[in-house]
């Protein structure tokens, strides 16, 4: 089989398929140069459970539940630590208006039965003393974790290679360039040109800061903040790095703009004043592969049953890596398609395609205890 794209999705599929005995060739002229190279690595199915996205939320929960075993297996296979951290995520509001907006979302998330615990300001500050005194309130999503994509990528490359996959640094410009019985297109935004699927770039500008003198950042949770109407996240890494993101722009360029950097820094420093003393070490932009309904596209092309799409992961590529790899490997190996795949089919945007839907998924099967 062939896999087009050596980002986390393509590599994890290659790893899973090679480990199950398939001969796998992965094509990518610039491995690790896509969205995952700039991604923050939040595993946040709870904090990112948004209004109107119940099916996507169920998928995110199901994949996040696989992350502990996936991370352990990957480290076991490669000896590489991938920065998987389980301190949880704090969601905070800077002003009264920010808190009111955040509380509406927390009420929705709690209504789904998700673990969101509102915190009094004193409890918030007990957990993260570095938060600005004027932060009005917050809530804890203890099961939302994080991983470092810049450690994940090389680990997946090693795992895929050790399982027998071959990585070929050549581009695939059209599907006829590939000689394989089954081809998986895991090329992020590049899937649009190869398959005609409605995958569009959604630009995200993101910053990396570093605590002075190489010390760990002065906070340990992932922090998702509403700050004067700006929505930002701050992801602390053990080595002193803090990832501060991100814009969401319907654009296809990767330029970094002064205005975006200013807005991200202002929101970040307003929430965590100590960031003003950090080094600003990187400002980059990546392109998320978005779809018309924000959910990924997983499964055969309507007119090419030998070509499987594994793309359109939008804001969720890292969290959805384990489940995408398992579901696609099962399909490649001829298993019965998992019911989770039904609303993710490639023909759902095609007027002639199958109706999307079915019953709303229940969250219960995917909650942590
Ligand atoms: N998952 C975070 C982002 O796309 O910015």
mmCIF file of C-alpha atoms and ligand atoms in Angstrom, residues 42 48 233 246 288 315, ligand 1:
data_model
loop_
_atom_site.group_PDB
_atom_site.id
_atom_site.type_symbol
_atom_site.label_atom_id
_atom_site.label_comp_id
_atom_site.label_asym_id
_atom_site.label_seq_id
_atom_site.Cartn_x
_atom_site.Cartn_y
_atom_site.Cartn_z
ATOM 1 C CA UNK A 42 -3.399 19.978 22.760
ATOM 2 C CA UNK A 48 -13.029 22.010 22.141
ATOM 3 C CA UNK A 233 -4.188 28.969 24.339
ATOM 4 C CA UNK A 246 -3.511 30.728 17.422
ATOM 5 C CA UNK A 288 -5.105 23.464 8.878
ATOM 6 C CA UNK A 315 -7.957 21.880 14.389
HETATM 7 N N1 LIG B 1 -5.974 22.857 17.776
HETATM 8 C C1 LIG B 1 -5.584 24.181 17.904
HETATM 9 C C2 LIG B 1 -5.543 24.953 16.675
HETATM 10 O O1 LIG B 1 -5.842 24.472 15.604
HETATM 11 O O2 LIG B 1 -5.193 26.110 16.743
#
